[in-house]
Coordinates of C-alpha atoms and ligand atoms in Angstrom, one line a residue:
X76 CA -2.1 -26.8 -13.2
X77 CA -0.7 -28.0 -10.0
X78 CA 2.9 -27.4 -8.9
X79 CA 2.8 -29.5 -5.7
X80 CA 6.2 -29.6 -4.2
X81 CA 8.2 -32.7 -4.1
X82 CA 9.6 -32.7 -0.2
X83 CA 11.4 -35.0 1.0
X84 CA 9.6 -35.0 4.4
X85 CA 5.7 -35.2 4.7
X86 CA 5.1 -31.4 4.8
X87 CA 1.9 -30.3 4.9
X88 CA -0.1 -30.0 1.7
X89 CA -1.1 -26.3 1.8
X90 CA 2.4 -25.6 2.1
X91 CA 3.2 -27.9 -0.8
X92 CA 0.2 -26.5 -3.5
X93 CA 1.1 -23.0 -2.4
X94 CA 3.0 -21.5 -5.9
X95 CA 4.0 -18.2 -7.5
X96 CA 2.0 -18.6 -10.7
X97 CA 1.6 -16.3 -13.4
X98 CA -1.1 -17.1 -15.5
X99 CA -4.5 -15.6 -13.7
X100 CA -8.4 -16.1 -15.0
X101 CA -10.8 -13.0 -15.2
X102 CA -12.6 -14.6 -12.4
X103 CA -13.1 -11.6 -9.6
X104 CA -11.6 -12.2 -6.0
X105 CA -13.6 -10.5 -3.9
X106 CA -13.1 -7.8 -1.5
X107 CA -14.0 -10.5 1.4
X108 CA -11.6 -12.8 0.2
X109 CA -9.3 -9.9 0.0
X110 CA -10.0 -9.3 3.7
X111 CA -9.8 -12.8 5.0
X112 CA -6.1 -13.2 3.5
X113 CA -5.0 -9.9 4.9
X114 CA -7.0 -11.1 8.5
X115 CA -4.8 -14.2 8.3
X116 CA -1.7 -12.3 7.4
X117 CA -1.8 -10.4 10.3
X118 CA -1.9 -13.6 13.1
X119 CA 1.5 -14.1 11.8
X120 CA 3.8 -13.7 14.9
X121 CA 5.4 -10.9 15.3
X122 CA 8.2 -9.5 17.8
X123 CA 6.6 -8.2 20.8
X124 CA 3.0 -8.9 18.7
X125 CA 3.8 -5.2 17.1
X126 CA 2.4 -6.2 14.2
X127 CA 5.0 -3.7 11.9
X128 CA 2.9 -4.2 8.6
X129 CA 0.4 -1.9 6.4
X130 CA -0.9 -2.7 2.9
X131 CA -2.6 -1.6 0.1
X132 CA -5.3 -3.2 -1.4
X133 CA -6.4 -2.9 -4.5
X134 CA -9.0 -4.7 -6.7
X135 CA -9.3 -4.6 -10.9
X136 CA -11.5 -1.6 -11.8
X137 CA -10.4 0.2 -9.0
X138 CA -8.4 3.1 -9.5
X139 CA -5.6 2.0 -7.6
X140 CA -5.0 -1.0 -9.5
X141 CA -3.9 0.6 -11.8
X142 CA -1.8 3.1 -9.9
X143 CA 0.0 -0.1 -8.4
X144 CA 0.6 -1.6 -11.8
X145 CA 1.9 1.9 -12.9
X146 CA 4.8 0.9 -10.2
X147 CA 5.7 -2.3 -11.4
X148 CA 8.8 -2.9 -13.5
X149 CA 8.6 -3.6 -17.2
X150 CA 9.2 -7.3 -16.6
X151 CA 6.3 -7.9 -14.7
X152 CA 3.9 -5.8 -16.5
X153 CA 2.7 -8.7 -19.1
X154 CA 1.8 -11.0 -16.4
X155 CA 0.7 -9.2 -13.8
X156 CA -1.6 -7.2 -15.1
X157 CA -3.9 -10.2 -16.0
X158 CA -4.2 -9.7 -11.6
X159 CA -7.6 -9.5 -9.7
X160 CA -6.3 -8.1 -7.0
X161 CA -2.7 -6.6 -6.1
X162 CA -1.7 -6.2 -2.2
X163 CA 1.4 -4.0 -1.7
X164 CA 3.4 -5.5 1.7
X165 CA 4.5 -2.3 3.3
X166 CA 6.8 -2.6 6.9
X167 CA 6.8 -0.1 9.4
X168 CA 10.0 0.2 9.6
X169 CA 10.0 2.7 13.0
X170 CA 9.0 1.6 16.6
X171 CA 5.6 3.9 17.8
X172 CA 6.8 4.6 21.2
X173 CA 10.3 6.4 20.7
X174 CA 10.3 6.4 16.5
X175 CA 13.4 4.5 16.6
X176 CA 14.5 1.9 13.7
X177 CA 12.1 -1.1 14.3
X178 CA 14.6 -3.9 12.7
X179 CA 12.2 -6.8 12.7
X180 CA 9.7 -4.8 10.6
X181 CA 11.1 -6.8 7.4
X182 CA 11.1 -10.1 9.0
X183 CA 7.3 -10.1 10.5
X184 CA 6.0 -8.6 7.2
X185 CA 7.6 -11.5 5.7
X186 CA 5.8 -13.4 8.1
X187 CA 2.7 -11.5 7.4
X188 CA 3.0 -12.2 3.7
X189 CA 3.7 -15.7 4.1
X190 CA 0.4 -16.8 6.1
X191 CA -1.8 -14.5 3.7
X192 CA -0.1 -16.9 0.9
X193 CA -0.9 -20.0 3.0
X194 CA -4.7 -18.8 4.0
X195 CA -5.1 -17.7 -0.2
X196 CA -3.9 -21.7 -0.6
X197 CA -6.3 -22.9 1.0
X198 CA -9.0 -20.5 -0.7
X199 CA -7.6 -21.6 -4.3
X200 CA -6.5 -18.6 -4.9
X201 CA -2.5 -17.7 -6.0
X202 CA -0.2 -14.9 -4.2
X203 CA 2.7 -14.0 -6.5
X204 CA 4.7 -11.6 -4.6
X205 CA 6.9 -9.2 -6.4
X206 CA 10.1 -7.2 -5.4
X207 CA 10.1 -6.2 -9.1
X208 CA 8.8 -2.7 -8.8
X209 CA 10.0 1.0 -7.8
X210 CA 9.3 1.5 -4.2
X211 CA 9.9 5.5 -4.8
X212 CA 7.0 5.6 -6.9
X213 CA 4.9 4.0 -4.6
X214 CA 5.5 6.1 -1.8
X215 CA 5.2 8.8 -4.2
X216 CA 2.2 8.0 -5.6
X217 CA 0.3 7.1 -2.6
X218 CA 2.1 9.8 0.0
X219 CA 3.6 7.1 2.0
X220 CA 5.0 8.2 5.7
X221 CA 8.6 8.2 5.8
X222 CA 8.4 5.2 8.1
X223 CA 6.8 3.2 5.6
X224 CA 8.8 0.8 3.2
X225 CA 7.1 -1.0 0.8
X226 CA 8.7 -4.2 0.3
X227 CA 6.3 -6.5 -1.9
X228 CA 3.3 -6.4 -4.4
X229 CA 1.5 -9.5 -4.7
X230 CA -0.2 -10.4 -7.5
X231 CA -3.8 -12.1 -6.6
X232 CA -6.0 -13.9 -8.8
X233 CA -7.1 -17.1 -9.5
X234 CA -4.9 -19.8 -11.9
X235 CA -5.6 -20.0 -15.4
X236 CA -3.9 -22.5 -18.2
X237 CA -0.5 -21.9 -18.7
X238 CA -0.9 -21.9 -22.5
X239 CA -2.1 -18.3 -21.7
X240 CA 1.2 -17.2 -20.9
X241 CA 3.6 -16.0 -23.7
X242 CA 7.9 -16.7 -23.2
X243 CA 9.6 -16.5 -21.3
X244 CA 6.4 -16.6 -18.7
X245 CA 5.2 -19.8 -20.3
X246 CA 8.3 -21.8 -19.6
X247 CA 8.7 -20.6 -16.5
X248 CA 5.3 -21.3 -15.6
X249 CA 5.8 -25.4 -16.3
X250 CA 9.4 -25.4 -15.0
X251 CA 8.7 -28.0 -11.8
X252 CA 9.4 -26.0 -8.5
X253 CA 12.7 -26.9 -6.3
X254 CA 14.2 -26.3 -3.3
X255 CA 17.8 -27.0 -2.2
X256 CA 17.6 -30.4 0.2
X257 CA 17.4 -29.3 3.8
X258 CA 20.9 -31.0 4.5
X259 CA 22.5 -28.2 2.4
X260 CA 21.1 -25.3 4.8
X261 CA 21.0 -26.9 8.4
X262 CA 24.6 -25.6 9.5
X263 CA 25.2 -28.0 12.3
X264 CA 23.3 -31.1 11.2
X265 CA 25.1 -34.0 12.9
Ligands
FMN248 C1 10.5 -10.9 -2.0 C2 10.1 -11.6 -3.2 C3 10.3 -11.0 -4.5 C4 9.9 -11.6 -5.7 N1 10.0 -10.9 -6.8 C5 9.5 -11.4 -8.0 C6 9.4 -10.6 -9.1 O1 9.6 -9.4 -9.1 N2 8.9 -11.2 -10.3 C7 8.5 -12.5 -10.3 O2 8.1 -13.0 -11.3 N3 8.6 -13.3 -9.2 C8 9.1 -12.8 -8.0 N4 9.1 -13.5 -6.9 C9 8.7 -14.9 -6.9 C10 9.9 -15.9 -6.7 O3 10.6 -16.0 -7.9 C11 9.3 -17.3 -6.3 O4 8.7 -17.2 -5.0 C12 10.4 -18.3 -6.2 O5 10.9 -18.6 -7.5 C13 9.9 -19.7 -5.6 O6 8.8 -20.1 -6.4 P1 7.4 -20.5 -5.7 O7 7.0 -19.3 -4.9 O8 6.5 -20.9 -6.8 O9 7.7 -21.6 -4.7 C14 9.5 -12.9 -5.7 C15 9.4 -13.6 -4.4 C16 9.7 -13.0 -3.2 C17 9.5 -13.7 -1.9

């Protein structure tokens, strides 16, 4: 099912088909796939082109799916397990040349995230990013660097019926998608 965005200006149609779904076939992503989304992901601009972003890949059947799943809270467990793939968004949150508090690490990991959403788009393949899970345990888990914050686990996988989903994921899976109108965020539009 497609979840196209209604805009209200001709915005382009990656952008538009790009959704958080929840429902995800068995079908495999493969660890190339896996690698061209992170490649894209990381010609995302950056400040100064530091490139303040890490991840963790992980495919099912490998152990560290299920480590990552382990971390996720309860909420997302039902649906997100149903994954092929999870990729945990981590920023680097301090500068290599003095150690001092990088603070654009969040914004270009965003950045970073966004593009590997767009490039898995155009691949047919869905990016569900999650805050919904205990960074502690991740760092934990996989002996994270203090400098390290993980920020995000997408879900990967290709889309599946809805009808797969139970409630409250089915609903929210057929809700139609909506923004606020741009005139209600532009601060000084004339
Ligand atoms: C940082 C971040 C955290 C999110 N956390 C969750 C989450 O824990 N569980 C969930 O189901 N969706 C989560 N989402 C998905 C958002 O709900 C979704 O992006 C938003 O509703 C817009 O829908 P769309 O991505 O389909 O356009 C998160 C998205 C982002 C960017």
């Amino acid at each position: 099912m497609m979840k196209t965005a209604p805009t209200q200006y001709p915005v382009n149609d990656l952008i538009r088909n790009r959704w958080s779904a929840r429902s995800f076939s068995d079908k495999e992503v493969s660890k190339e796939d896996l690698l061209t989304m992170v490649e894209a992901g990381s010609w995302a601009f950056s400040a100064s082109n530091i490139q303040p972003w890490a991840v963790l890949m992980a495919r099912k059947g490998d152990l560290d799916f299920q480590r990552i799943l382990n971390c996720l809270m309860p909420g997302n467990i039902p649906w997100a397990k149903n994954a092929a793939a999870f990729i945990v968004g981590i920023a680097k949150t301090k500068l290599e040349r003095d150690g001092s508090f990088h603070k654009t690490a969040e914004h270009d990991l965003g950045a970073f995230d966004a593009t590997l959403a767009i490039q898995a788009t155009s691949m047919g393949i869905i990016v569900h990013p999650m805050a919904g899970f205990d960074p502690e345990k991740v760092i934990a888990e996989f002996k994270l660097a203090e400098s390290l914050k993980p920020m995000v686990v997408m879900a990967v996988g290709y889309l599946d019926i809805p009808e797969k989903l139970e409630e409250p994921f089915l609903s929210r899976e057929l809700t139609p998608r909506s923004r606020k109108p741009v005139q209600d965020f532009i601060l000084n539009l004339g």
